[in-house]
Coordinates of C-alpha atoms (C1' of nucleotides) in Angstrom, one line a residue:
Chain A
M1 CA 0.0 0.0 0.0
S2 CA 2.6 2.5 1.1
K3 CA 4.1 4.4 -1.8
T4 CA 7.6 4.7 -0.5
D5 CA 9.2 2.1 1.7
S6 CA 12.7 3.4 1.8
K7 CA 12.3 3.3 5.5
N8 CA 10.0 0.6 6.8
K9 CA 8.6 3.0 9.3
A10 CA 5.9 5.3 8.2
N11 CA 7.4 8.5 6.9
Y12 CA 4.8 11.1 7.0
H13 CA 7.4 13.2 8.6
H14 CA 10.4 13.0 6.3
G15 CA 13.0 13.7 8.9
D16 CA 15.3 15.9 7.0
L17 CA 13.3 17.3 4.1
H18 CA 15.4 20.5 3.9
G19 CA 18.6 18.6 3.4
S20 CA 17.1 16.1 1.1
L21 CA 15.6 18.8 -1.0
T22 CA 18.8 20.8 -1.5
Q23 CA 20.7 17.6 -2.2
A24 CA 18.2 16.2 -4.7
A25 CA 17.8 19.6 -6.3
S26 CA 21.5 20.0 -6.7
L27 CA 21.6 16.6 -8.4
L28 CA 18.6 17.3 -10.7
I29 CA 20.0 20.7 -11.6
Q30 CA 23.4 19.2 -12.4
E31 CA 21.8 16.7 -14.7
N32 CA 19.4 18.8 -16.7
G33 CA 20.2 22.4 -15.9
V34 CA 18.6 25.1 -13.8
D35 CA 15.5 25.6 -16.0
A36 CA 14.7 21.9 -16.0
L37 CA 14.2 21.9 -12.2
S38 CA 10.6 22.0 -11.2
M39 CA 9.3 22.0 -7.6
R40 CA 6.8 19.3 -8.4
K41 CA 9.4 17.0 -9.9
L42 CA 11.7 17.6 -7.1
A43 CA 9.1 16.8 -4.6
D44 CA 8.3 13.7 -6.5
V45 CA 11.9 12.6 -6.5
V46 CA 12.2 13.1 -2.8
G47 CA 9.0 11.3 -2.2
V48 CA 6.7 14.0 -0.8
S49 CA 3.8 15.9 -2.1
R50 CA 4.1 18.9 -4.4
T51 CA 3.8 21.6 -1.8
A52 CA 5.8 20.1 1.0
P53 CA 9.0 21.9 -0.1
Y54 CA 7.2 25.2 0.5
H55 CA 7.4 24.6 4.3
H56 CA 11.1 24.6 4.1
F57 CA 11.7 27.2 1.3
K58 CA 9.4 30.2 0.9
D59 CA 9.9 30.1 -2.8
K60 CA 11.5 28.3 -5.6
N61 CA 13.8 31.3 -5.6
A62 CA 14.7 30.6 -2.0
L63 CA 15.7 27.1 -2.9
L64 CA 17.8 28.3 -5.8
C65 CA 19.5 30.8 -3.4
A66 CA 20.3 28.0 -1.0
I67 CA 21.9 25.9 -3.8
A68 CA 23.8 28.9 -5.1
E69 CA 25.1 29.5 -1.6
E70 CA 26.1 25.9 -1.4
G71 CA 27.9 26.5 -4.7
F72 CA 30.0 29.3 -3.2
R73 CA 31.0 27.0 -0.3
L74 CA 31.9 24.3 -2.7
Q75 CA 33.9 26.6 -4.9
A76 CA 35.8 28.0 -1.9
T77 CA 36.8 24.6 -0.7
I78 CA 37.9 23.4 -4.1
I79 CA 39.8 26.6 -5.0
N80 CA 41.5 27.0 -1.6
S81 CA 42.5 23.3 -1.5
V82 CA 44.5 23.9 -4.6
S83 CA 46.2 27.2 -4.3
D84 CA 47.8 27.1 -0.9
D85 CA 51.1 25.8 -2.2
C86 CA 54.2 27.9 -1.2
T87 CA 56.7 25.9 -3.2
K88 CA 55.6 27.3 -6.5
D89 CA 56.3 30.8 -7.8
V90 CA 53.5 33.4 -7.7
S91 CA 52.6 33.5 -11.4
E92 CA 52.3 29.7 -11.5
Q93 CA 50.2 29.8 -8.4
F94 CA 47.9 32.3 -10.1
A95 CA 47.7 30.2 -13.2
E96 CA 46.6 27.2 -11.1
F97 CA 44.1 29.4 -9.4
V98 CA 42.7 30.4 -12.8
Q99 CA 42.6 26.8 -13.9
S100 CA 40.8 25.7 -10.8
Y101 CA 38.2 28.5 -11.2
I102 CA 37.5 27.5 -14.8
R103 CA 37.4 23.8 -13.9
F104 CA 34.9 24.4 -11.1
A105 CA 32.7 26.4 -13.5
S106 CA 32.8 23.7 -16.1
E107 CA 32.4 20.8 -13.7
H108 CA 29.5 22.4 -11.8
P109 CA 27.9 24.5 -14.6
A110 CA 24.5 24.5 -12.9
H111 CA 25.8 25.8 -9.6
Y112 CA 27.9 28.3 -11.5
D113 CA 24.8 29.5 -13.4
L114 CA 23.0 30.0 -10.2
M115 CA 25.8 31.7 -8.5
Y116 CA 26.4 34.3 -11.1
G117 CA 23.5 34.1 -13.5
G118 CA 20.7 36.5 -14.0
S119 CA 18.0 34.1 -12.7
I120 CA 18.7 35.0 -9.2
W121 CA 20.5 38.4 -9.3
K122 CA 18.5 40.3 -11.8
Q123 CA 14.9 40.5 -11.1
K124 CA 14.6 38.0 -8.2
Q125 CA 16.1 38.9 -4.9
A126 CA 19.2 37.2 -3.7
S127 CA 18.8 36.1 -0.1
E128 CA 20.9 38.0 2.4
S129 CA 23.2 35.0 3.2
L130 CA 23.7 34.5 -0.5
Q131 CA 24.7 38.1 -1.0
K132 CA 27.2 37.6 1.8
A133 CA 28.6 34.5 0.2
A134 CA 29.1 36.2 -3.1
Y135 CA 30.6 39.2 -1.5
D136 CA 33.1 37.1 0.5
S137 CA 34.0 35.2 -2.7
F138 CA 34.8 38.5 -4.5
K139 CA 36.8 39.7 -1.5
Q140 CA 39.0 36.6 -1.7
W141 CA 39.6 37.4 -5.3
L142 CA 40.4 41.0 -4.5
N143 CA 42.9 39.9 -1.9
R144 CA 44.7 37.8 -4.3
I145 CA 44.8 40.6 -6.9
E146 CA 46.0 43.1 -4.3
S147 CA 48.8 40.7 -3.4
L148 CA 49.8 40.3 -7.0
Q149 CA 49.7 44.0 -7.5
Q150 CA 51.8 44.7 -4.4
Q151 CA 54.4 42.2 -5.6
G152 CA 54.6 44.0 -8.9
F153 CA 52.9 41.4 -11.1
L154 CA 50.0 43.6 -12.0
S155 CA 49.8 47.2 -13.1
A156 CA 50.1 49.8 -10.4
D157 CA 48.3 52.3 -12.6
E158 CA 44.9 50.9 -11.7
T159 CA 43.1 50.5 -8.4
A160 CA 43.1 47.0 -7.0
I161 CA 39.4 47.0 -7.1
R162 CA 39.2 47.8 -10.7
L163 CA 41.9 45.2 -11.5
A164 CA 39.9 42.7 -9.5
Q165 CA 36.7 43.6 -11.4
V166 CA 38.3 43.4 -14.8
T167 CA 40.3 40.2 -14.2
W168 CA 37.4 38.4 -12.6
G169 CA 35.1 39.7 -15.3
T170 CA 37.4 38.2 -17.8
L171 CA 37.5 34.8 -16.1
H172 CA 33.8 34.9 -15.7
G173 CA 33.2 35.8 -19.3
L174 CA 35.2 32.8 -20.5
C175 CA 33.4 30.5 -18.1
R176 CA 30.1 31.9 -19.3
L177 CA 30.9 31.4 -22.9
A178 CA 31.9 27.8 -22.2
N179 CA 28.8 27.1 -20.0
D180 CA 26.5 28.7 -22.5
G181 CA 27.8 26.6 -25.3
V182 CA 29.4 29.3 -27.3
Y183 CA 32.9 28.0 -26.7
I184 CA 32.5 24.3 -26.7
N185 CA 36.0 23.0 -26.1
Q186 CA 36.9 23.0 -22.4
N187 CA 40.6 22.7 -23.0
D188 CA 40.5 25.8 -25.2
V189 CA 38.8 27.7 -22.4
L190 CA 41.5 26.7 -20.0
E191 CA 44.1 27.9 -22.3
M192 CA 42.2 31.1 -22.9
G193 CA 42.2 31.7 -19.1
L194 CA 46.0 31.2 -19.0
T195 CA 46.4 33.5 -22.0
A196 CA 44.4 36.1 -20.2
A197 CA 46.5 35.8 -17.1
R198 CA 49.6 36.1 -19.2
L199 CA 48.3 39.2 -20.8
F200 CA 47.3 40.9 -17.6
M201 CA 50.5 40.1 -15.8
L202 CA 53.3 42.5 -16.3
N203 CA 56.0 41.0 -18.3
G204 CA 59.1 42.3 -16.6
A205 CA 57.7 42.0 -13.2
A206 CA 60.8 41.1 -11.0
G207 CA 58.9 40.8 -7.8
S208 CA 60.0 38.5 -5.0
Q209 CA 59.1 34.9 -5.6
N210 CA 58.0 33.5 -2.3
T211 CA 56.6 36.2 -0.1
S212 CA 54.8 35.6 3.2
C213 CA 52.5 32.9 1.9
S214 CA 49.9 33.8 4.4
G215 CA 48.1 36.7 2.9
G216 CA 46.9 39.4 5.2
I217 CA 43.2 40.1 4.8
D218 CA 42.3 43.7 4.1
Q219 CA 38.8 45.0 4.0
A220 CA 37.4 45.4 0.5
S221 CA 34.5 47.4 -0.8
S222 CA 31.6 46.0 -2.8
P223 CA 32.2 44.7 -6.3
S224 CA 29.7 47.0 -7.7
S225 CA 30.9 50.3 -6.2
A226 CA 33.3 52.6 -7.9
Chain B
M1 CA -19.1 42.9 -32.7
S2 CA -15.6 42.8 -34.0
K3 CA -12.9 42.6 -31.3
T4 CA -10.2 44.7 -33.1
D5 CA -11.1 47.5 -35.4
S6 CA -7.7 48.9 -36.1
K7 CA -8.6 48.3 -39.7
N8 CA -12.2 48.7 -40.5
K9 CA -12.0 45.8 -42.8
A10 CA -12.3 42.4 -41.3
N11 CA -8.8 41.2 -40.3
Y12 CA -9.1 37.5 -40.1
H13 CA -5.9 37.5 -42.1
H14 CA -3.5 39.8 -40.3
G15 CA -1.5 40.9 -43.2
D16 CA 2.0 40.9 -41.8
L17 CA 1.8 38.6 -38.7
H18 CA 5.5 37.6 -39.1
G19 CA 6.7 41.2 -38.9
S20 CA 4.3 42.2 -36.2
L21 CA 5.3 39.2 -34.1
T22 CA 9.0 39.9 -34.1
Q23 CA 8.4 43.5 -33.5
A24 CA 6.0 43.0 -30.6
A25 CA 8.2 40.3 -29.2
S26 CA 11.2 42.5 -29.3
L27 CA 9.3 45.1 -27.4
L28 CA 7.9 42.8 -24.8
I29 CA 11.2 41.1 -24.3
Q30 CA 12.9 44.5 -23.9
E31 CA 10.4 45.4 -21.2
N32 CA 10.3 42.3 -19.1
G33 CA 13.2 40.1 -20.1
V34 CA 13.4 37.0 -22.2
D35 CA 11.8 34.7 -19.7
A36 CA 8.8 36.8 -19.3
L37 CA 7.9 36.4 -23.0
S38 CA 5.1 33.9 -23.5
M39 CA 3.7 32.9 -26.9
R40 CA 0.2 33.4 -25.6
K41 CA 0.7 36.9 -24.3
L42 CA 2.5 37.8 -27.5
A43 CA -0.4 36.5 -29.6
D44 CA -2.8 38.4 -27.4
V45 CA -0.8 41.7 -27.8
V46 CA -0.7 41.3 -31.5
G47 CA -4.4 40.4 -31.5
V48 CA -4.5 36.9 -32.8
S49 CA -5.2 33.6 -31.3
R50 CA -2.7 31.6 -29.2
T51 CA -1.5 29.4 -31.9
A52 CA -1.4 31.7 -34.9
P53 CA 2.3 32.5 -34.3
Y54 CA 3.1 28.8 -34.9
H55 CA 2.2 29.2 -38.5
H56 CA 5.1 31.7 -38.9
F57 CA 7.6 30.2 -36.4
K58 CA 8.0 26.5 -35.9
D59 CA 8.8 27.0 -32.2
K60 CA 9.2 29.6 -29.5
N61 CA 12.8 28.9 -30.0
A62 CA 12.5 29.8 -33.7
L63 CA 11.0 33.1 -32.7
L64 CA 13.8 33.8 -30.3
C65 CA 16.4 32.9 -32.9
A66 CA 14.9 35.4 -35.3
I67 CA 15.0 38.1 -32.6
A68 CA 18.6 37.2 -31.8
E69 CA 19.5 37.5 -35.4
E70 CA 17.8 40.9 -35.5
G71 CA 20.0 41.7 -32.5
F72 CA 23.1 40.9 -34.5
R73 CA 22.0 43.1 -37.3
L74 CA 21.2 45.9 -34.9
Q75 CA 24.6 45.5 -33.2
A76 CA 26.5 45.6 -36.4
T77 CA 24.8 48.8 -37.6
I78 CA 25.3 50.5 -34.3
I79 CA 28.9 49.5 -33.8
N80 CA 29.9 50.1 -37.4
S81 CA 28.3 53.5 -37.5
V82 CA 30.6 54.6 -34.6
S83 CA 34.0 53.2 -35.4
D84 CA 34.6 54.2 -39.0
D85 CA 36.5 57.4 -38.1
C86 CA 39.9 57.8 -39.5
T87 CA 40.8 61.0 -37.8
K88 CA 41.4 59.4 -34.4
D89 CA 44.3 57.2 -33.5
V90 CA 44.0 53.5 -33.3
S91 CA 43.8 53.0 -29.6
E92 CA 41.2 55.7 -29.2
Q93 CA 39.2 54.1 -32.0
F94 CA 39.4 50.8 -30.2
A95 CA 38.3 52.4 -27.0
E96 CA 35.2 53.8 -28.7
F97 CA 34.5 50.4 -30.2
V98 CA 34.6 48.9 -26.7
Q99 CA 32.3 51.5 -25.4
S100 CA 29.8 51.1 -28.1
Y101 CA 29.8 47.3 -27.6
I102 CA 29.1 47.8 -23.9
R103 CA 26.5 50.4 -24.6
F104 CA 24.7 48.1 -27.0
A105 CA 24.7 45.4 -24.4
S106 CA 23.3 47.6 -21.7
E107 CA 20.8 49.3 -23.9
H108 CA 19.5 46.1 -25.5
P109 CA 20.0 43.6 -22.7
A110 CA 17.3 41.3 -23.8
H111 CA 18.7 41.1 -27.3
Y112 CA 22.1 40.6 -25.9
D113 CA 20.9 37.8 -23.6
L114 CA 19.4 36.0 -26.6
M115 CA 22.4 36.6 -28.8
Y116 CA 25.0 35.1 -26.4
G117 CA 22.9 33.5 -23.7
G118 CA 22.5 29.8 -23.0
S119 CA 18.8 29.8 -23.7
I120 CA 19.5 29.5 -27.4
W121 CA 23.0 28.1 -27.7
K122 CA 23.1 25.5 -25.0
Q123 CA 20.4 22.9 -25.3
K124 CA 18.3 24.5 -27.9
Q125 CA 19.4 24.6 -31.5
A126 CA 20.4 27.9 -33.0
S127 CA 19.0 28.3 -36.5
E128 CA 21.5 28.2 -39.3
S129 CA 21.1 31.8 -40.2
L130 CA 21.6 32.8 -36.5
Q131 CA 24.8 30.7 -36.4
K132 CA 26.0 32.6 -39.5
A133 CA 25.2 35.9 -38.0
A134 CA 27.1 35.1 -34.8
Y135 CA 30.0 33.8 -36.8
D136 CA 30.1 36.9 -38.9
S137 CA 30.0 39.1 -35.8
F138 CA 33.0 37.3 -34.3
K139 CA 34.8 37.5 -37.6
Q140 CA 34.5 41.3 -37.5
W141 CA 36.0 41.3 -34.0
L142 CA 38.8 39.0 -35.1
N143 CA 39.6 41.3 -38.0
R144 CA 39.8 44.2 -35.7
I145 CA 42.1 42.3 -33.3
E146 CA 44.3 41.1 -36.2
S147 CA 44.7 44.7 -37.4
L148 CA 45.6 45.9 -33.9
Q149 CA 48.1 43.0 -33.5
Q150 CA 49.7 43.7 -36.9
Q151 CA 50.1 47.4 -35.9
G152 CA 51.9 46.3 -32.8
F153 CA 49.2 47.2 -30.3
L154 CA 48.6 43.7 -29.1
S155 CA 51.0 40.9 -28.1
A156 CA 52.6 39.1 -31.0
D157 CA 53.2 36.1 -28.8
E158 CA 49.6 34.8 -29.1
T159 CA 47.6 33.9 -32.1
A160 CA 45.1 36.4 -33.4
I161 CA 42.3 34.0 -32.7
R162 CA 43.3 33.4 -29.1
L163 CA 43.6 37.1 -28.6
A164 CA 40.2 37.7 -30.2
Q165 CA 38.7 35.0 -28.0
V166 CA 40.2 36.4 -24.8
T167 CA 39.5 40.0 -25.5
W168 CA 36.0 39.4 -26.6
G169 CA 35.5 37.0 -23.7
T170 CA 36.5 39.8 -21.4
L171 CA 34.1 42.3 -22.9
H172 CA 31.4 39.7 -22.9
G173 CA 32.1 38.9 -19.2
L174 CA 31.7 42.5 -18.2
C175 CA 28.5 42.9 -20.2
R176 CA 27.1 39.7 -18.7
L177 CA 27.9 40.8 -15.2
A178 CA 26.2 44.1 -15.9
N179 CA 23.2 42.6 -17.6
D180 CA 22.8 39.9 -14.9
G181 CA 22.7 42.5 -12.2
V182 CA 26.0 41.6 -10.5
Y183 CA 27.6 44.9 -11.6
I184 CA 24.9 47.4 -11.3
N185 CA 26.5 50.7 -12.3
Q186 CA 26.8 51.1 -16.0
N187 CA 29.4 53.8 -15.9
D188 CA 31.6 51.5 -13.9
V189 CA 31.3 48.8 -16.5
L190 CA 32.2 51.3 -19.2
E191 CA 35.3 52.2 -17.3
M192 CA 36.1 48.5 -16.7
G193 CA 36.0 47.9 -20.4
L194 CA 38.4 50.8 -21.0
T195 CA 40.6 49.5 -18.3
A196 CA 40.6 46.1 -19.8
A197 CA 41.5 47.6 -23.2
R198 CA 44.4 49.5 -21.6
L199 CA 45.7 46.4 -19.9
F200 CA 45.6 44.3 -23.0
M201 CA 47.2 46.9 -25.3
L202 CA 51.0 46.9 -25.2
N203 CA 52.2 50.0 -23.4
G204 CA 55.2 50.9 -25.6
A205 CA 53.4 50.1 -28.9
A206 CA 54.8 52.7 -31.3
G207 CA 52.8 51.5 -34.2
S208 CA 51.8 53.9 -37.0
Q209 CA 48.8 56.0 -36.0
N210 CA 46.7 56.2 -39.1
T211 CA 47.1 53.2 -41.3
S212 CA 45.0 52.2 -44.3
C213 CA 41.6 52.8 -42.5
S214 CA 40.0 50.3 -44.8
G215 CA 40.8 47.0 -43.1
G216 CA 41.5 44.0 -45.3
I217 CA 39.2 41.1 -44.6
D218 CA 41.0 37.9 -44.0
Q219 CA 39.2 34.6 -43.5
A220 CA 38.9 33.5 -39.9
S221 CA 38.2 30.1 -38.3
S222 CA 35.4 29.4 -35.9
P223 CA 35.4 30.9 -32.5
S224 CA 35.3 27.6 -30.8
S225 CA 38.2 25.9 -32.6
A226 CA 41.7 25.8 -31.3
Chain C
dC1 C1' -20.3 33.0 -61.4
dT2 C1' -18.9 28.0 -59.4
dG3 C1' -15.7 24.9 -57.4
dC4 C1' -11.2 23.9 -55.7
dT5 C1' -6.8 24.8 -53.5
dT6 C1' -4.0 27.0 -50.3
dA7 C1' -2.5 29.9 -46.7
dT8 C1' -4.1 31.6 -42.5
dC9 C1' -6.1 31.8 -38.3
dT10 C1' -9.3 29.7 -34.3
dT11 C1' -11.0 26.4 -30.8
dG12 C1' -10.3 22.7 -27.8
dA13 C1' -7.4 19.8 -25.5
dC14 C1' -3.2 17.8 -23.0
dG15 C1' 0.3 17.8 -19.8
dG16 C1' 3.2 20.7 -17.5
dT17 C1' 4.4 24.7 -14.3
dG18 C1' 4.5 27.7 -9.4
dT19 C1' 1.8 28.5 -5.5
dC20 C1' -2.2 29.4 -2.4
dA21 C1' -6.0 27.8 1.0
dA22 C1' -7.7 24.4 3.6
dG23 C1' -7.5 20.0 5.6
dT24 C1' -4.9 15.9 7.7
dT25 C1' -1.4 13.6 10.3
dA26 C1' 1.7 12.6 13.9
dG27 C1' 5.0 13.7 17.3
dA28 C1' 5.8 16.7 21.4
dT29 C1' 4.1 19.0 25.6
dT30 C1' 1.3 19.7 29.3
Chain D
dA1 C1' -5.2 11.8 27.8
dA2 C1' -5.9 16.4 25.9
dT3 C1' -3.8 19.8 23.4
dC4 C1' -0.6 22.2 20.6
dT5 C1' 2.2 22.6 16.6
dA6 C1' 5.1 21.6 12.9
dA7 C1' 5.0 18.8 8.9
dC8 C1' 2.7 17.2 5.2
dT9 C1' -1.4 16.4 1.6
dT10 C1' -5.2 17.4 -1.4
dG11 C1' -7.6 20.4 -4.4
dA12 C1' -7.7 24.3 -7.0
dC13 C1' -6.2 28.3 -9.9
dA14 C1' -4.0 30.6 -13.4
dC15 C1' -0.6 30.3 -16.3
dC16 C1' 2.6 28.0 -19.9
dG17 C1' 4.0 25.5 -24.9
dT18 C1' 2.1 23.1 -28.4
dC19 C1' -0.6 19.6 -31.0
dA20 C1' -4.9 18.2 -33.8
dA21 C1' -8.8 19.4 -36.0
dG22 C1' -11.8 22.7 -37.8
dA23 C1' -13.2 27.4 -39.7
dT24 C1' -12.2 31.3 -42.7
dA25 C1' -10.9 34.0 -46.6
dA26 C1' -8.5 34.8 -50.6
dG27 C1' -6.8 33.4 -55.3
dC28 C1' -7.5 31.0 -59.3
dA29 C1' -9.4 27.4 -63.1
dG30 C1' -13.2 26.5 -65.5

DNA sequence: CTGCTTATCTTGACGGTGTCAAGTTAGATT
DNA sequence: AATCTAACTTGACACCGTCAAGATAAGCAG
């Protein structure tokens, strides 16, 4: 009689619907893209009724925000796990950082779409915690750029913020083109990222190779301010 | 009796539904974004039944492709009308080009989304003529980059194609961030574009200032090939 | 004019969507 | 045991894209 027997006890109360929802949604979204996710299908997959999710997420938008936030966490762990290597010189470290950024975008396209796509940011409202996550992410990038600039690898003629905006915008543009199917070859995109890094970095920068390796964290202003 | 009396003759046959549809769709799309366009509402606005548009466009996707194509035409006329000025030096000309690109994107965000967004290119199929339009657009960009490179304003260490990919990707990334609501201040984005141009251009490039001014058209390979 | 063809447009229907209102269930608390 | 409350379900509504079948009008052959 019972429809779902995954637990032999009755499961009118699911136990951890919130967690199951984000998990299943992430999975569905990764398989078929953001637009293909429907609340009804999601509920069906998890094994609850159509409107049960609305008791844990005010909106479909709220669900998407939660997943985007998860994306930022995921991205941070992936990127940080790669780039804390003091044995390599700075530019190589930066190149690896660029690569890991692109790789994250191409391996988690749906998350990436949510994190930086218009579906959340444009008309819809990003949840407060999501805004904070995005802000922190940009701040990390800014710190990295500031460090490169102070070591003489990036132009001193521009403000660190502007440099961060442009360099990140570049990286983002390449990832977007790859994710949107305009650039189809992932290896090409990786090389484009490296080329961009090469072009931005000052050629004759004779900065010190291994400085500090524990970057100080300065405060940064918002990505969208002048 | 009659519902619409715009023409006092009966208008069972609309006359130019195809044209009216693209026109009204462009307008609707520019007002409320691509996602807000529905075939039903569009038909209602034009004053026909829900399925009449399907006699002129196989799909909603086909309609969107047509509008995207229109976008490419629009972009070409806008950009070309600005940048054919021989009195200014090359880098200034390029800066104006960058600005006009960004301005087009921010003044026609919906068209821009369609032209380069995932909604058409990723899962859906771009119509053949749309593909050609996009290809031609990139080819124009490539020609410009090649010219800049040959005049010594851009690095000779990279292939022209790679340079074109990276520089256009940068521009695109900035426009995307602006259009998606991540960067909200348009003036900032314009300055970012100029900064990017400055960073890419070689500092000590002592190329000739006013060369030819009627760029030769070389053939270019696809944007997505290595 | 009549009859036929053809392009054009309409009506009805199907399955899908997000989400609201009201009802049901079951576990926790008193 | 009675009550409270969070969790969940059912039904409904207004949308959506699109297909199948029918209605309409114009053009053209005779």
